[in-house]
PDB file of C-alpha atoms and ligand atoms in Angstrom:
ATOM      1  CA  UNK V   1      88.536  31.172 274.310  1.00 37.00           C
ATOM      2  CA  UNK V   2      91.125  33.964 274.280  1.00 37.00           C
ATOM      3  CA  UNK V   3      90.319  37.570 275.161  1.00 38.00           C
ATOM      4  CA  UNK V   4      91.967  40.501 273.435  1.00 33.00           C
ATOM      5  CA  UNK V   5      92.500  43.360 275.845  1.00 35.00           C
ATOM      6  CA  UNK V   6      96.180  44.253 276.032  1.00 34.00           C
ATOM      7  CA  UNK V   7      97.218  46.817 273.463  1.00 58.00           C
ATOM      8  CA  UNK V   8     100.470  48.771 273.891  1.00 84.00           C
ATOM      9  CA  UNK V   9     101.340  51.050 270.932  1.00 94.00           C
ATOM     10  CA  UNK V  10     101.555  48.911 267.811  1.00 96.00           C
ATOM     11  CA  UNK V  11     104.476  49.147 265.349  1.00 97.00           C
ATOM     12  CA  UNK V  12     105.873  51.946 267.501  1.00 97.00           C
ATOM     13  CA  UNK V  13     109.508  51.893 266.332  1.00 97.00           C
ATOM     14  CA  UNK V  14     108.408  51.607 262.729  1.00 98.00           C
ATOM     15  CA  UNK V  15     105.942  54.504 263.040  1.00 98.00           C
ATOM     16  CA  UNK V  16     108.616  56.756 264.585  1.00 98.00           C
ATOM     17  CA  UNK V  17     111.097  55.775 261.892  1.00 98.00           C
ATOM     18  CA  UNK V  18     108.751  56.393 258.959  1.00 98.00           C
ATOM     19  CA  UNK V  19     107.416  59.639 260.403  1.00 98.00           C
ATOM     20  CA  UNK V  20     111.024  60.856 260.529  1.00 97.00           C
ATOM     21  CA  UNK V  21     110.162  61.934 264.074  1.00 96.00           C
ATOM     22  CA  UNK V  22     113.795  62.320 265.139  1.00 95.00           C
ATOM     23  CA  UNK V  23     114.135  65.186 262.664  1.00 94.00           C
ATOM     24  CA  UNK V  24     110.829  66.782 263.773  1.00 84.00           C
ATOM     25  CA  UNK V  25     109.077  69.256 264.179  1.00 93.00           C
ATOM     26  CA  UNK V  26     105.275  69.373 263.913  1.00 98.00           C
ATOM     27  CA  UNK V  27     103.152  66.242 263.835  1.00 98.00           C
ATOM     28  CA  UNK V  28      99.521  65.291 263.964  1.00 98.00           C
ATOM     29  CA  UNK V  29      98.447  62.173 265.830  1.00 98.00           C
ATOM     30  CA  UNK V  30      94.972  61.736 264.374  1.00 98.00           C
ATOM     31  CA  UNK V  31      94.138  58.889 266.785  1.00 98.00           C
ATOM     32  CA  UNK V  32      95.514  59.856 270.188  1.00 97.00           C
ATOM     33  CA  UNK V  33      93.964  56.916 272.110  1.00 95.00           C
ATOM     34  CA  UNK V  34      96.129  56.128 275.130  1.00 93.00           C
ATOM     35  CA  UNK V  35      98.789  58.545 273.889  1.00 95.00           C
ATOM     36  CA  UNK V  36     101.530  55.940 273.372  1.00 95.00           C
ATOM     37  CA  UNK V  37     102.491  56.996 269.849  1.00 97.00           C
ATOM     38  CA  UNK V  38     102.184  60.690 270.728  1.00 97.00           C
ATOM     39  CA  UNK V  39     104.525  60.291 273.684  1.00 97.00           C
ATOM     40  CA  UNK V  40     107.091  58.483 271.528  1.00 97.00           C
ATOM     41  CA  UNK V  41     106.974  61.313 268.961  1.00 98.00           C
ATOM     42  CA  UNK V  42     107.506  63.880 271.721  1.00 98.00           C
ATOM     43  CA  UNK V  43     110.443  61.888 273.086  1.00 97.00           C
ATOM     44  CA  UNK V  44     112.038  61.421 269.652  1.00 98.00           C
ATOM     45  CA  UNK V  45     113.110  65.071 269.511  1.00 98.00           C
ATOM     46  CA  UNK V  46     112.768  67.779 272.214  1.00 97.00           C
ATOM     47  CA  UNK V  47     111.699  70.244 269.493  1.00 97.00           C
ATOM     48  CA  UNK V  48     108.736  68.123 268.432  1.00 98.00           C
ATOM     49  CA  UNK V  49     105.146  69.315 268.860  1.00 98.00           C
ATOM     50  CA  UNK V  50     102.078  67.121 268.473  1.00 98.00           C
ATOM     51  CA  UNK V  51      98.575  68.200 267.582  1.00 98.00           C
ATOM     52  CA  UNK V  52      96.468  65.246 268.661  1.00 98.00           C
ATOM     53  CA  UNK V  53      92.883  64.327 267.797  1.00 98.00           C
ATOM     54  CA  UNK V  54      90.470  61.787 269.230  1.00 97.00           C
ATOM     55  CA  UNK V  55      86.714  61.467 269.002  1.00 97.00           C
ATOM     56  CA  UNK V  56      86.555  59.818 272.416  1.00 95.00           C
ATOM     57  CA  UNK V  57      86.545  62.287 275.304  1.00 95.00           C
ATOM     58  CA  UNK V  58      87.382  59.617 277.871  1.00 92.00           C
ATOM     59  CA  UNK V  59      90.503  58.638 275.892  1.00 93.00           C
ATOM     60  CA  UNK V  60      91.523  62.291 275.802  1.00 95.00           C
ATOM     61  CA  UNK V  61      91.118  62.696 279.555  1.00 94.00           C
ATOM     62  CA  UNK V  62      93.329  59.691 280.221  1.00 92.00           C
ATOM     63  CA  UNK V  63      95.956  60.663 277.651  1.00 94.00           C
ATOM     64  CA  UNK V  64      96.153  64.235 278.972  1.00 95.00           C
ATOM     65  CA  UNK V  65      97.279  62.939 282.360  1.00 94.00           C
ATOM     66  CA  UNK V  66     100.016  60.877 280.737  1.00 93.00           C
ATOM     67  CA  UNK V  67     101.133  63.781 278.557  1.00 96.00           C
ATOM     68  CA  UNK V  68     101.107  66.460 281.253  1.00 96.00           C
ATOM     69  CA  UNK V  69     104.940  66.586 281.502  1.00 97.00           C
ATOM     70  CA  UNK V  70     105.130  67.760 277.884  1.00 98.00           C
ATOM     71  CA  UNK V  71     103.253  71.019 278.574  1.00 97.00           C
ATOM     72  CA  UNK V  72     102.449  73.097 275.523  1.00 96.00           C
ATOM     73  CA  UNK V  73     104.317  70.763 273.173  1.00 98.00           C
ATOM     74  CA  UNK V  74     101.002  68.961 272.881  1.00 98.00           C
ATOM     75  CA  UNK V  75      97.598  70.316 271.847  1.00 98.00           C
ATOM     76  CA  UNK V  76      94.615  67.981 272.031  1.00 98.00           C
ATOM     77  CA  UNK V  77      91.309  68.248 270.162  1.00 98.00           C
ATOM     78  CA  UNK V  78      88.086  66.337 270.671  1.00 98.00           C
ATOM     79  CA  UNK V  79      87.073  65.921 267.041  1.00 98.00           C
ATOM     80  CA  UNK V  80      86.654  63.450 264.238  1.00 98.00           C
ATOM     81  CA  UNK V  81      89.840  63.114 262.240  1.00 98.00           C
ATOM     82  CA  UNK V  82      87.878  63.967 259.100  1.00 98.00           C
ATOM     83  CA  UNK V  83      88.000  67.502 260.555  1.00 98.00           C
ATOM     84  CA  UNK V  84      91.816  67.535 260.541  1.00 98.00           C
ATOM     85  CA  UNK V  85      91.881  70.645 258.318  1.00 98.00           C
ATOM     86  CA  UNK V  86      89.646  72.574 260.735  1.00 98.00           C
ATOM     87  CA  UNK V  87      91.729  71.452 263.721  1.00 98.00           C
ATOM     88  CA  UNK V  88      94.937  72.723 262.104  1.00 98.00           C
ATOM     89  CA  UNK V  89      93.237  75.961 261.148  1.00 98.00           C
ATOM     90  CA  UNK V  90      92.190  76.504 264.774  1.00 98.00           C
ATOM     91  CA  UNK V  91      95.760  75.742 265.819  1.00 98.00           C
ATOM     92  CA  UNK V  92      97.072  78.284 263.288  1.00 98.00           C
ATOM     93  CA  UNK V  93      99.148  75.653 261.480  1.00 98.00           C
ATOM     94  CA  UNK V  94      99.026  75.365 257.678  1.00 98.00           C
ATOM     95  CA  UNK V  95     101.353  72.403 257.109  1.00 98.00           C
ATOM     96  CA  UNK V  96     102.962  69.630 259.145  1.00 98.00           C
ATOM     97  CA  UNK V  97     105.916  67.246 258.953  1.00 98.00           C
ATOM     98  CA  UNK V  98     103.960  64.079 259.541  1.00 98.00           C
ATOM     99  CA  UNK V  99     100.542  62.645 260.289  1.00 98.00           C
ATOM    100  CA  UNK V 100      99.861  59.348 262.022  1.00 98.00           C
ATOM    101  CA  UNK V 101      96.641  57.328 261.918  1.00 98.00           C
ATOM    102  CA  UNK V 102      96.525  54.261 264.189  1.00 98.00           C
ATOM    103  CA  UNK V 103      93.055  53.147 263.201  1.00 97.00           C
ATOM    104  CA  UNK V 104      90.326  51.248 264.979  1.00 84.00           C
ATOM    105  CA  UNK V 105      89.378  50.846 268.593  1.00 87.00           C
ATOM    106  CA  UNK V 106      91.772  51.104 271.511  1.00 86.00           C
ATOM    107  CA  UNK V 107      92.306  48.576 274.284  1.00 83.00           C
ATOM    108  CA  UNK V 108      90.348  50.972 276.527  1.00 83.00           C
ATOM    109  CA  UNK V 109      87.358  50.479 274.247  1.00 86.00           C
ATOM    110  CA  UNK V 110      87.753  46.708 274.334  1.00 84.00           C
ATOM    111  CA  UNK V 111      88.202  46.736 278.098  1.00 82.00           C
ATOM    112  CA  UNK V 112      85.415  49.236 278.683  1.00 84.00           C
ATOM    113  CA  UNK V 113      81.673  48.855 278.875  1.00 89.00           C
ATOM    114  CA  UNK V 114      80.525  50.063 275.487  1.00 93.00           C
ATOM    115  CA  UNK V 115      79.825  46.717 273.891  1.00 93.00           C
ATOM    116  CA  UNK V 116      82.847  46.559 271.584  1.00 94.00           C
ATOM    117  CA  UNK V 117      83.706  43.011 272.575  1.00 92.00           C
ATOM    118  CA  UNK V 118      81.908  39.716 272.084  1.00 93.00           C
ATOM    119  CA  UNK V 119      83.605  38.381 275.193  1.00 92.00           C
ATOM    120  CA  UNK V 120      81.635  40.248 277.844  1.00 93.00           C
ATOM    121  CA  UNK V 121      77.973  40.917 278.476  1.00 96.00           C
ATOM    122  CA  UNK V 122      77.468  44.639 277.899  1.00 96.00           C
ATOM    123  CA  UNK V 123      74.806  46.941 276.457  1.00 97.00           C
ATOM    124  CA  UNK V 124      74.956  47.236 272.644  1.00 97.00           C
ATOM    125  CA  UNK V 125      76.534  50.646 272.197  1.00 97.00           C
ATOM    126  CA  UNK V 126      79.814  50.649 270.166  1.00 97.00           C
ATOM    127  CA  UNK V 127      80.093  54.443 269.897  1.00 97.00           C
ATOM    128  CA  UNK V 128      83.650  55.737 270.032  1.00 96.00           C
ATOM    129  CA  UNK V 129      82.211  59.198 270.603  1.00 95.00           C
ATOM    130  CA  UNK V 130      79.562  59.018 273.286  1.00 93.00           C
ATOM    131  CA  UNK V 131      78.037  62.328 272.239  1.00 94.00           C
ATOM    132  CA  UNK V 132      76.961  60.708 268.966  1.00 96.00           C
ATOM    133  CA  UNK V 133      73.320  59.624 268.680  1.00 96.00           C
ATOM    134  CA  UNK V 134      73.430  56.364 266.719  1.00 98.00           C
ATOM    135  CA  UNK V 135      74.265  53.246 268.751  1.00 98.00           C
ATOM    136  CA  UNK V 136      74.636  49.560 267.898  1.00 98.00           C
ATOM    137  CA  UNK V 137      71.360  48.942 269.721  1.00 98.00           C
ATOM    138  CA  UNK V 138      69.489  51.017 267.174  1.00 98.00           C
ATOM    139  CA  UNK V 139      71.298  49.398 264.255  1.00 98.00           C
ATOM    140  CA  UNK V 140      70.470  45.899 265.474  1.00 98.00           C
ATOM    141  CA  UNK V 141      66.868  46.635 266.504  1.00 98.00           C
ATOM    142  CA  UNK V 142      65.692  49.178 263.973  1.00 98.00           C
ATOM    143  CA  UNK V 143      67.343  48.784 260.573  1.00 98.00           C
ATOM    144  CA  UNK V 144      65.465  46.867 257.886  1.00 98.00           C
ATOM    145  CA  UNK V 145      66.637  43.287 257.375  1.00 98.00           C
ATOM    146  CA  UNK V 146      68.143  44.021 253.950  1.00 98.00           C
ATOM    147  CA  UNK V 147      70.175  46.958 255.211  1.00 98.00           C
ATOM    148  CA  UNK V 148      71.423  44.939 258.179  1.00 98.00           C
ATOM    149  CA  UNK V 149      72.475  42.079 255.891  1.00 98.00           C
ATOM    150  CA  UNK V 150      74.248  44.536 253.589  1.00 98.00           C
ATOM    151  CA  UNK V 151      76.204  46.053 256.498  1.00 98.00           C
ATOM    152  CA  UNK V 152      77.257  42.680 257.904  1.00 98.00           C
ATOM    153  CA  UNK V 153      78.362  41.527 254.447  1.00 98.00           C
ATOM    154  CA  UNK V 154      80.088  44.734 253.373  1.00 98.00           C
ATOM    155  CA  UNK V 155      81.923  45.624 256.578  1.00 98.00           C
ATOM    156  CA  UNK V 156      82.362  42.130 258.014  1.00 97.00           C
ATOM    157  CA  UNK V 157      82.796  40.075 254.830  1.00 97.00           C
ATOM    158  CA  UNK V 158      80.499  37.608 256.597  1.00 98.00           C
ATOM    159  CA  UNK V 159      79.115  35.039 254.202  1.00 97.00           C
ATOM    160  CA  UNK V 160      76.234  34.216 256.550  1.00 98.00           C
ATOM    161  CA  UNK V 161      75.183  37.882 256.616  1.00 98.00           C
ATOM    162  CA  UNK V 162      71.699  37.338 255.199  1.00 98.00           C
ATOM    163  CA  UNK V 163      70.935  34.478 257.552  1.00 98.00           C
ATOM    164  CA  UNK V 164      72.228  36.445 260.537  1.00 98.00           C
ATOM    165  CA  UNK V 165      70.113  39.480 259.596  1.00 98.00           C
ATOM    166  CA  UNK V 166      67.024  37.283 259.139  1.00 98.00           C
ATOM    167  CA  UNK V 167      67.483  35.693 262.559  1.00 98.00           C
ATOM    168  CA  UNK V 168      68.158  39.059 264.248  1.00 98.00           C
ATOM    169  CA  UNK V 169      64.916  40.449 262.799  1.00 98.00           C
ATOM    170  CA  UNK V 170      62.949  37.344 263.833  1.00 98.00           C
ATOM    171  CA  UNK V 171      64.240  37.581 267.416  1.00 98.00           C
ATOM    172  CA  UNK V 172      63.819  41.322 267.821  1.00 98.00           C
ATOM    173  CA  UNK V 173      60.114  41.012 266.984  1.00 98.00           C
ATOM    174  CA  UNK V 174      59.757  38.945 270.148  1.00 98.00           C
ATOM    175  CA  UNK V 175      62.003  41.108 272.316  1.00 97.00           C
ATOM    176  CA  UNK V 176      64.554  43.865 271.609  1.00 98.00           C
ATOM    177  CA  UNK V 177      68.186  42.678 271.459  1.00 98.00           C
ATOM    178  CA  UNK V 178      69.872  44.586 274.262  1.00 97.00           C
ATOM    179  CA  UNK V 179      73.289  43.091 274.922  1.00 97.00           C
ATOM    180  CA  UNK V 180      76.467  41.899 273.216  1.00 97.00           C
ATOM    181  CA  UNK V 181      75.862  38.384 274.529  1.00 97.00           C
ATOM    182  CA  UNK V 182      72.364  38.203 273.035  1.00 98.00           C
ATOM    183  CA  UNK V 183      73.692  39.269 269.634  1.00 98.00           C
ATOM    184  CA  UNK V 184      76.736  36.978 269.845  1.00 97.00           C
ATOM    185  CA  UNK V 185      74.494  33.994 270.687  1.00 97.00           C
ATOM    186  CA  UNK V 186      72.240  34.624 267.701  1.00 98.00           C
ATOM    187  CA  UNK V 187      75.280  34.638 265.398  1.00 98.00           C
ATOM    188  CA  UNK V 188      76.606  31.476 267.074  1.00 96.00           C
ATOM    189  CA  UNK V 189      73.346  29.730 266.372  1.00 97.00           C
ATOM    190  CA  UNK V 190      73.283  30.760 262.712  1.00 97.00           C
ATOM    191  CA  UNK V 191      76.874  29.875 261.748  1.00 97.00           C
ATOM    192  CA  UNK V 192      77.398  26.099 261.540  1.00 95.00           C
ATOM    193  CA  UNK V 193      79.264  24.956 264.628  1.00 94.00           C
ATOM    194  CA  UNK V 194      81.799  22.947 262.630  1.00 93.00           C
ATOM    195  CA  UNK V 195      83.105  26.250 261.208  1.00 94.00           C
ATOM    196  CA  UNK V 196      84.008  27.757 264.595  1.00 93.00           C
ATOM    197  CA  UNK V 197      83.958  25.193 267.382  1.00 90.00           C
ATOM    198  CA  UNK V 198      87.349  24.815 269.031  1.00 88.00           C
ATOM    199  CA  UNK V 199      88.809  27.917 267.334  1.00 89.00           C
ATOM    200  CA  UNK V 200      90.110  30.986 269.114  1.00 86.00           C
ATOM    201  CA  UNK V 201      88.065  33.474 267.113  1.00 89.00           C
ATOM    202  CA  UNK V 202      84.491  33.980 268.207  1.00 94.00           C
ATOM    203  CA  UNK V 203      82.067  33.394 265.306  1.00 97.00           C
ATOM    204  CA  UNK V 204      80.420  36.780 265.937  1.00 97.00           C
ATOM    205  CA  UNK V 205      83.619  38.808 265.513  1.00 96.00           C
ATOM    206  CA  UNK V 206      82.905  39.689 261.876  1.00 97.00           C
ATOM    207  CA  UNK V 207      79.357  40.780 262.685  1.00 98.00           C
ATOM    208  CA  UNK V 208      80.578  42.931 265.573  1.00 97.00           C
ATOM    209  CA  UNK V 209      83.271  44.496 263.385  1.00 97.00           C
ATOM    210  CA  UNK V 210      80.681  45.321 260.722  1.00 98.00           C
ATOM    211  CA  UNK V 211      78.249  46.967 263.132  1.00 98.00           C
ATOM    212  CA  UNK V 212      81.061  48.938 264.770  1.00 97.00           C
ATOM    213  CA  UNK V 213      82.294  50.234 261.409  1.00 98.00           C
ATOM    214  CA  UNK V 214      78.752  51.299 260.504  1.00 98.00           C
ATOM    215  CA  UNK V 215      77.980  52.943 263.861  1.00 98.00           C
ATOM    216  CA  UNK V 216      81.189  54.988 263.766  1.00 98.00           C
ATOM    217  CA  UNK V 217      81.156  55.695 260.011  1.00 98.00           C
ATOM    218  CA  UNK V 218      84.738  54.460 260.068  1.00 98.00           C
ATOM    219  CA  UNK V 219      85.267  54.171 256.326  1.00 98.00           C
ATOM    220  CA  UNK V 220      83.699  57.542 255.505  1.00 98.00           C
ATOM    221  CA  UNK V 221      86.007  59.063 258.121  1.00 98.00           C
ATOM    222  CA  UNK V 222      89.096  57.451 256.544  1.00 98.00           C
ATOM    223  CA  UNK V 223      88.048  58.378 252.999  1.00 98.00           C
ATOM    224  CA  UNK V 224      87.680  62.026 253.969  1.00 98.00           C
ATOM    225  CA  UNK V 225      90.657  62.310 256.296  1.00 98.00           C
ATOM    226  CA  UNK V 226      93.476  60.664 254.365  1.00 98.00           C
ATOM    227  CA  UNK V 227      93.416  62.954 251.295  1.00 98.00           C
ATOM    228  CA  UNK V 228      93.033  65.992 253.581  1.00 98.00           C
ATOM    229  CA  UNK V 229      95.961  64.872 255.754  1.00 98.00           C
ATOM    230  CA  UNK V 230      98.157  64.173 252.699  1.00 98.00           C
ATOM    231  CA  UNK V 231      97.592  67.692 251.377  1.00 98.00           C
ATOM    232  CA  UNK V 232      98.493  69.186 254.758  1.00 98.00           C
ATOM    233  CA  UNK V 233     102.005  67.718 254.600  1.00 98.00           C
ATOM    234  CA  UNK V 234     105.099  69.803 253.899  1.00 98.00           C
ATOM    235  CA  UNK V 235     107.438  68.681 251.107  1.00 97.00           C
ATOM    236  CA  UNK V 236     109.026  65.351 252.236  1.00 97.00           C
ATOM    237  CA  UNK V 237     106.352  65.082 254.973  1.00 98.00           C
ATOM    238  CA  UNK V 238     105.038  61.598 255.750  1.00 98.00           C
ATOM    239  CA  UNK V 239     101.634  60.100 256.264  1.00 98.00           C
ATOM    240  CA  UNK V 240     101.772  56.876 258.285  1.00 98.00           C
ATOM    241  CA  UNK V 241      98.679  54.707 258.592  1.00 98.00           C
ATOM    242  CA  UNK V 242      98.322  51.582 260.735  1.00 98.00           C
ATOM    243  CA  UNK V 243      95.344  49.328 259.963  1.00 98.00           C
ATOM    244  CA  UNK V 244      94.008  46.243 261.705  1.00 95.00           C
ATOM    245  CA  UNK V 245      91.976  44.311 259.161  1.00 95.00           C
ATOM    246  CA  UNK V 246      92.025  43.609 255.456  1.00 95.00           C
ATOM    247  CA  UNK V 247      89.104  45.878 254.503  1.00 97.00           C
ATOM    248  CA  UNK V 248      90.715  48.847 256.211  1.00 97.00           C
ATOM    249  CA  UNK V 249      94.120  48.078 254.690  1.00 98.00           C
ATOM    250  CA  UNK V 250      92.644  47.786 251.183  1.00 98.00           C
ATOM    251  CA  UNK V 251      90.885  51.110 251.607  1.00 98.00           C
ATOM    252  CA  UNK V 252      94.112  52.857 252.659  1.00 98.00           C
ATOM    253  CA  UNK V 253      96.109  51.191 249.868  1.00 98.00           C
ATOM    254  CA  UNK V 254      93.612  52.427 247.262  1.00 98.00           C
ATOM    255  CA  UNK V 255      93.494  55.938 248.715  1.00 98.00           C
ATOM    256  CA  UNK V 256      97.311  56.108 248.525  1.00 98.00           C
ATOM    257  CA  UNK V 257      97.216  54.923 244.886  1.00 98.00           C
ATOM    258  CA  UNK V 258      94.733  57.659 244.008  1.00 98.00           C
ATOM    259  CA  UNK V 259      96.907  60.276 245.718  1.00 98.00           C
ATOM    260  CA  UNK V 260     100.195  59.253 244.060  1.00 98.00           C
ATOM    261  CA  UNK V 261      99.685  61.269 240.834  1.00 98.00           C
ATOM    262  CA  UNK V 262      98.887  64.379 242.922  1.00 97.00           C
ATOM    263  CA  UNK V 263     102.536  64.798 244.051  1.00 98.00           C
ATOM    264  CA  UNK V 264     103.007  61.904 246.456  1.00 98.00           C
ATOM    265  CA  UNK V 265     105.121  58.764 246.567  1.00 98.00           C
ATOM    266  CA  UNK V 266     104.130  55.463 248.138  1.00 98.00           C
ATOM    267  CA  UNK V 267     107.091  54.596 250.378  1.00 98.00           C
ATOM    268  CA  UNK V 268     105.889  51.114 251.339  1.00 97.00           C
ATOM    269  CA  UNK V 269     105.124  49.068 248.210  1.00 94.00           C
ATOM    270  CA  UNK V 270     104.247  46.295 250.603  1.00 97.00           C
ATOM    271  CA  UNK V 271     102.879  47.106 254.055  1.00 98.00           C
ATOM    272  CA  UNK V 272     105.201  46.870 257.051  1.00 98.00           C
ATOM    273  CA  UNK V 273     104.096  44.179 259.486  1.00 98.00           C
ATOM    274  CA  UNK V 274     105.005  43.576 263.138  1.00 98.00           C
ATOM    275  CA  UNK V 275     107.926  41.287 263.890  1.00 97.00           C
ATOM    276  CA  UNK V 276     107.311  37.891 265.483  1.00 97.00           C
ATOM    277  CA  UNK V 277     108.825  39.337 268.628  1.00 97.00           C
ATOM    278  CA  UNK V 278     106.298  42.188 268.770  1.00 96.00           C
ATOM    279  CA  UNK V 279     103.422  39.775 268.212  1.00 96.00           C
ATOM    280  CA  UNK V 280     104.682  37.537 271.003  1.00 95.00           C
ATOM    281  CA  UNK V 281     104.652  40.494 273.431  1.00 92.00           C
ATOM    282  CA  UNK V 282     101.492  42.024 272.059  1.00 90.00           C
ATOM    283  CA  UNK V 283      99.095  39.610 270.333  1.00 88.00           C
ATOM    284  CA  UNK V 284      96.793  42.540 269.446  1.00 86.00           C
ATOM    285  CA  UNK V 285      99.460  43.606 266.924  1.00 93.00           C
ATOM    286  CA  UNK V 286      99.226  40.441 264.861  1.00 93.00           C
ATOM    287  CA  UNK V 287      96.938  41.807 262.141  1.00 95.00           C
ATOM    288  CA  UNK V 288      98.521  45.284 262.011  1.00 97.00           C
ATOM    289  CA  UNK V 289      99.849  46.706 258.753  1.00 98.00           C
ATOM    290  CA  UNK V 290     101.618  50.027 258.299  1.00 98.00           C
ATOM    291  CA  UNK V 291     101.642  52.021 255.060  1.00 98.00           C
ATOM    292  CA  UNK V 292     103.532  55.228 254.315  1.00 98.00           C
ATOM    293  CA  UNK V 293     102.910  57.998 251.804  1.00 98.00           C
ATOM    294  CA  UNK V 294     105.429  60.803 251.276  1.00 98.00           C
ATOM    295  CA  UNK V 295     104.826  64.257 249.829  1.00 98.00           C
ATOM    296  CA  UNK V 296     107.290  65.019 247.046  1.00 98.00           C
TER     297      UNK V 296
HETATM  298  C1  LIG E 301      94.048  52.183 268.152  1.00 51.20           C
HETATM  299  S1  LIG E 301      93.587  53.544 269.094  1.00 51.20           S
HETATM  300  C2  LIG E 301      95.030  54.547 269.075  1.00 51.20           C
HETATM  301  C3  LIG E 301      96.045  54.132 270.074  1.00 51.20           C
HETATM  302  C4  LIG E 301      97.191  55.130 270.199  1.00 51.20           C
HETATM  303  N1  LIG E 301      97.985  55.199 268.995  1.00 51.20           N
HETATM  304  C5  LIG E 301      98.064  54.824 271.393  1.00 51.20           C
HETATM  305  O1  LIG E 301      99.292  54.751 271.238  1.00 51.20           O
HETATM  306  O2  LIG E 301      97.534  54.664 272.503  1.00 51.20           O
HETATM  307  C6  LIG E 301      92.529  54.442 268.030  1.00 51.20           C
HETATM  308  C7  LIG E 301      91.937  55.710 268.622  1.00 51.20           C
HETATM  309  O3  LIG E 301      91.439  56.478 267.534  1.00 51.20           O
HETATM  310  C8  LIG E 301      90.211  57.047 267.871  1.00 51.20           C
HETATM  311  N2  LIG E 301      89.477  57.218 266.614  1.00 51.20           N
HETATM  312  C9  LIG E 301      89.033  56.250 265.787  1.00 51.20           C
HETATM  313  N3  LIG E 301      88.415  56.792 264.731  1.00 51.20           N
HETATM  314  C10 LIG E 301      88.478  58.135 264.892  1.00 51.20           C
HETATM  315  C11 LIG E 301      88.026  59.246 264.119  1.00 51.20           C
HETATM  316  N4  LIG E 301      87.360  59.065 262.986  1.00 51.20           N
HETATM  317  N5  LIG E 301      88.293  60.488 264.559  1.00 51.20           N
HETATM  318  C12 LIG E 301      88.974  60.685 265.719  1.00 51.20           C
HETATM  319  N6  LIG E 301      89.415  59.669 266.510  1.00 51.20           N
HETATM  320  C13 LIG E 301      89.181  58.412 266.095  1.00 51.20           C
HETATM  321  C14 LIG E 301      89.562  56.072 268.821  1.00 51.20           C
HETATM  322  O4  LIG E 301      88.665  56.730 269.678  1.00 51.20           O
HETATM  323  C15 LIG E 301      90.781  55.493 269.560  1.00 51.20           C
HETATM  324  O5  LIG E 301      90.988  56.170 270.773  1.00 51.20           O
END
């Protein structure tokens, strides 16, 4: 089975184009990660400044090294992007030319040891921000069966959610579920083999996605941040959002629709997708979709 670890900046040219980054001047990268998009924004115009946010301190440390040559053209904040308004206030900036969200986990997360991947035996953690209390271990071992089933169904669109939750609860009574492999095996046993055997996707991927979204409150973060970010744009400023799965994309699409009557225009009626060439170089890009909202 294939492993997904390589993740250079996705839809990079498209993001730079839609952000109007060549014209500049002040941008927010709400998901700094490895700093690939930020660096491209800084290179697009020597006048550009980036205020970057990430909730993962380790990502920030790594990105800061990469971005050292850009000096004070970059300011980095360890924060949730739902706090974008507070970050800009601290920075003394009231409006910006563009905001980028490249959602989800980074390849560092997938390659790391925090239990984001079904492909390696690791402790069940899944926190993007390690200073947060709630971990996947608690979700899997402590939530009531009904709540667990609801999470797996809602955030994973997993039709075997109830059966998976029932089996998880049965097993955890015998012994706590500690690792990614233990959880992945339970899911494998519940989902009929004929539905996944011989396919590239691991049958537990949906369950893992669901637990990750719940642990990191990913949808609450997006629902709070996108309207805030839109209202921080200057006239003609752009909000560019890259998503990686259908639930996330639907959420962003609906948030844009709600914002349109408040003085915004949806630039991308249909989302922009990676070219075949990009996917061939970077398979992690294959499910990416980019949407753009412009302030009138
Ligand atoms: C896909 S990666 C970004 C990759 C980046 N564009 C690059 O070029 O390397 C997403 C990053 O967003 C961060 N992140 C996700 N949700 C966040 C949130 N609610 N607040 C702040 N950072 C978040 C993650 O920690 C991760 O580092």
